[in-house]
């Protein structure tokens, strides 16, 4: 499967989980919320060049085709920096909804039980 298709599938799964998740009522803590009724998905990545163009294009298209979920892409540095920031975010509870990791880093996260 190519990376663009995997990315799109992850977006769909994350959007579904974000839209159906919750259970607590009331205003969430944190920064300003997106437009009424929409969910904001933070997407951390370390991609550059052609891969970056592809995932940005997919995110823009996804955002343009619906108004319930907005994907916010955030470059986090190289693969190692992205992994370190993600592991640190686990302790603070401020984790992204989606993170694009190298295969070896994804395995490290799974092995850690995070």
C-alpha positions as semicolon CSV with decimal commas, in nm:
position;residue;x (nm);y (nm);z (nm)
1;X;0,000;0,000;0,000
2;X;0,139;0,343;-0,078
3;X;0,194;0,609;0,188
4;X;-0,079;0,840;0,055
5;X;-0,342;0,568;0,087
6;X;-0,225;0,480;0,437
7;X;-0,239;0,848;0,533
8;X;-0,591;0,884;0,398
9;X;-0,706;0,573;0,586
10;X;-0,551;0,706;0,908
11;X;-0,730;1,037;0,859
12;X;-1,063;0,864;0,814
13;X;-1,014;0,647;1,122
14;X;-0,898;0,942;1,333
15;X;-1,188;1,156;1,216
16;X;-1,434;0,883;1,303
17;X;-1,281;0,832;1,646
18;X;-1,268;1,202;1,717
19;X;-1,625;1,261;1,605
20;X;-1,761;0,967;1,807
21;X;-1,532;0,996;2,107
22;X;-1,586;1,184;2,426
23;X;-1,857;1,124;2,675
24;X;-1,799;1,432;2,887
25;X;-2,027;1,723;2,825
26;X;-1,942;2,090;2,854
27;X;-1,658;2,301;2,729
28;X;-1,323;2,126;2,692
29;X;-1,017;2,280;2,852
30;X;-0,750;2,426;2,631
31;X;-0,719;2,670;2,345
32;X;-0,995;2,812;2,130
33;X;-1,213;2,554;1,961
34;X;-1,262;2,528;1,585
35;X;-1,587;2,627;1,413
36;X;-1,909;2,508;1,576
37;X;-1,959;2,138;1,526
38;X;-1,614;2,071;1,386
39;X;-1,330;1,870;1,538
40;X;-0,966;1,970;1,507
41;X;-0,714;1,692;1,446
42;X;-0,348;1,770;1,514
43;X;-0,117;1,583;1,278
44;X;0,252;1,577;1,371
45;X;0,503;1,478;1,103
46;X;0,867;1,497;1,002
47;X;0,813;1,475;0,629
48;X;0,996;1,687;0,372
49;X;1,006;1,706;-0,007
50;X;0,774;1,485;-0,212
51;X;0,614;1,305;0,083
52;X;0,533;1,640;0,242
53;X;0,368;1,765;-0,077
54;X;0,153;1,452;-0,090
55;X;0,030;1,459;0,269
56;X;-0,031;1,836;0,258
57;X;-0,235;1,795;-0,060
58;X;-0,438;1,513;0,097
59;X;-0,499;1,714;0,415
60;X;-0,607;2,023;0,216
61;X;-0,842;1,813;0,005
62;X;-0,984;1,640;0,312
63;X;-1,041;1,976;0,484
64;X;-1,203;2,125;0,173
65;X;-1,443;1,834;0,112
66;X;-1,612;1,844;0,453
67;X;-1,656;2,076;0,749
68;X;-1,678;1,835;1,042
69;X;-1,306;1,765;1,091
70;X;-1,012;1,996;1,028
71;X;-0,663;1,850;0,999
72;X;-0,389;2,081;1,131
73;X;-0,047;1,967;1,014
74;X;0,255;2,051;1,230
75;X;0,615;1,982;1,131
76;X;0,809;1,856;1,435
77;X;1,163;1,832;1,298
78;X;1,347;1,524;1,178
79;X;1,237;1,168;1,263
80;X;1,431;1,158;1,590
81;X;1,305;1,501;1,705
82;X;0,947;1,405;1,621
83;X;0,978;1,083;1,819
84;X;1,129;1,263;2,120
85;X;0,855;1,528;2,115
86;X;0,589;1,259;2,093
87;X;0,731;1,061;2,385
88;X;0,748;1,383;2,591
89;X;0,389;1,465;2,499
90;X;0,275;1,134;2,648
91;X;0,380;1,259;2,991
92;X;0,200;1,591;2,954
93;X;-0,116;1,445;2,802
94;X;-0,095;1,690;2,511
95;X;-0,059;1,427;2,238
96;X;-0,148;1,474;1,873
97;X;-0,443;1,285;1,727
98;X;-0,220;1,158;1,446
99;X;0,156;1,122;1,428
100;X;0,345;1,006;1,122
101;X;0,643;0,802;1,248
102;X;0,910;0,596;1,081
103;X;0,837;0,224;1,103
104;X;1,108;0,163;1,363
105;X;0,975;0,447;1,582
106;X;0,618;0,322;1,552
107;X;0,741;-0,017;1,672
108;X;0,921;0,148;1,966
109;X;0,595;0,320;2,068
110;X;0,404;-0,009;2,046
111;X;0,672;-0,193;2,243
112;X;0,665;0,074;2,515
113;X;0,293;0,020;2,574
114;X;0,225;0,392;2,527
